[in-house]
mmCIF file of C-alpha atoms in Angstrom:
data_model
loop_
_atom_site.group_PDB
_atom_site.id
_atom_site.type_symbol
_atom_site.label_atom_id
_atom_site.label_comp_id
_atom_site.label_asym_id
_atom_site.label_seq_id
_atom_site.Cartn_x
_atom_site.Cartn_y
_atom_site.Cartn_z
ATOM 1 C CA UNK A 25 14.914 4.895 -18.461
ATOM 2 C CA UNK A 26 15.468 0.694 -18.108
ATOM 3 C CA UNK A 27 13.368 -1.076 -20.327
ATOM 4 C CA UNK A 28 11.404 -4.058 -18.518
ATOM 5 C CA UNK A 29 11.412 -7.200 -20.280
ATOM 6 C CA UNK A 30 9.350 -10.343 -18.809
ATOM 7 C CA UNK A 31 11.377 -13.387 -19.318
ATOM 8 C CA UNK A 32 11.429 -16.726 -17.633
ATOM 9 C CA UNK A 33 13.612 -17.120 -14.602
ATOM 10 C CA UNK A 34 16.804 -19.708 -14.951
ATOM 11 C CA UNK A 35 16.245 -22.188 -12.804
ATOM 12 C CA UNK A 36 18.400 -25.313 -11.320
ATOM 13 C CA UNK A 37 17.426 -29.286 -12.039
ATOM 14 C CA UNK A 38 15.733 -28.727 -8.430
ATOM 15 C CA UNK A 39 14.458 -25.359 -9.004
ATOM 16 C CA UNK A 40 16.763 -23.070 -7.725
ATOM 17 C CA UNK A 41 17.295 -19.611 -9.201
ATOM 18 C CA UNK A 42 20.762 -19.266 -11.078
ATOM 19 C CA UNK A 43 19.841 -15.250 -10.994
ATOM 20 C CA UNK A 44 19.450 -12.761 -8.231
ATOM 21 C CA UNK A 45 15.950 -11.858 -7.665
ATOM 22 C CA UNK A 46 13.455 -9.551 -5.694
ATOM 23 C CA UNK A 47 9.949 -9.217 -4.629
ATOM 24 C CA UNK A 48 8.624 -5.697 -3.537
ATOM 25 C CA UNK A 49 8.240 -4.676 0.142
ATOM 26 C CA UNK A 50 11.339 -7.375 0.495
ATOM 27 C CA UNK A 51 8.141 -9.929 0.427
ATOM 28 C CA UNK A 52 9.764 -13.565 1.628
ATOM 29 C CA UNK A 53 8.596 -16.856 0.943
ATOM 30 C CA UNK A 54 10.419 -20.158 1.841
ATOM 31 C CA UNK A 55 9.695 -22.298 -0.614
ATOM 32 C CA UNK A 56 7.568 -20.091 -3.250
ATOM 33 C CA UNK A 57 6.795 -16.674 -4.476
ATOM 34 C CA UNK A 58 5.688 -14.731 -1.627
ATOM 35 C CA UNK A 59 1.885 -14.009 -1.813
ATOM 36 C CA UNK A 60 0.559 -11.003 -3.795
ATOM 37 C CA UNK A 61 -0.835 -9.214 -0.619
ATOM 38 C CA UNK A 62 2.811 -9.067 1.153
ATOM 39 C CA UNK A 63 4.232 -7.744 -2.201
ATOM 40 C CA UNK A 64 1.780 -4.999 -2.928
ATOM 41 C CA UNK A 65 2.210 -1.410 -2.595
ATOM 42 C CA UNK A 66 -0.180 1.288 -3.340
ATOM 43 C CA UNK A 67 1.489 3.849 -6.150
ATOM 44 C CA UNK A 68 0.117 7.144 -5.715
ATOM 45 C CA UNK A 69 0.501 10.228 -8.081
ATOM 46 C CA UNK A 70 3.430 11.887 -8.262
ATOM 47 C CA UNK A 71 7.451 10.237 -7.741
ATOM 48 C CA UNK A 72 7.067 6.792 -6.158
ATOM 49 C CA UNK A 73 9.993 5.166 -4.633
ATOM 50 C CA UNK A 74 10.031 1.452 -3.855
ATOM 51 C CA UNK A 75 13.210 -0.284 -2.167
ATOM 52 C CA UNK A 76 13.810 -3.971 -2.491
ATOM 53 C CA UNK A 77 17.097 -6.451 -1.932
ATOM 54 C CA UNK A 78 17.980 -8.620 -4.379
ATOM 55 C CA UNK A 79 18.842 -12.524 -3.294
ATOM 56 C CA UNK A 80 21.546 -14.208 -4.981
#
């Protein structure tokens, strides 16, 4: 199993990502995170499965 680490995301001078990133339910945002409700998902018991695209 992939080990999650928390680190700090590279950033540009003007604050754009040098890595490819995600947010859950493919949550957009123009020019911030996306907000927690359109990121959620509920996790139930049992094998979960949650898609996402990354953005380069």
């Amino acid at each position: 199993m992939m080990e999650m680490q928390m680190v700090k995301m590279r950033k540009t001078l003007l604050g754009i990502p040098k890595d490819a990133y995600g947010f859950s339910n493919d949550a957009r945002s123009k020019f911030s995170a996306p907000s927690f409700e359109s990121a959620a998902f509920e996790l139930s018991t049992g094998k979960n499965t949650i898609n996402f695209s990354l953005k380069l």
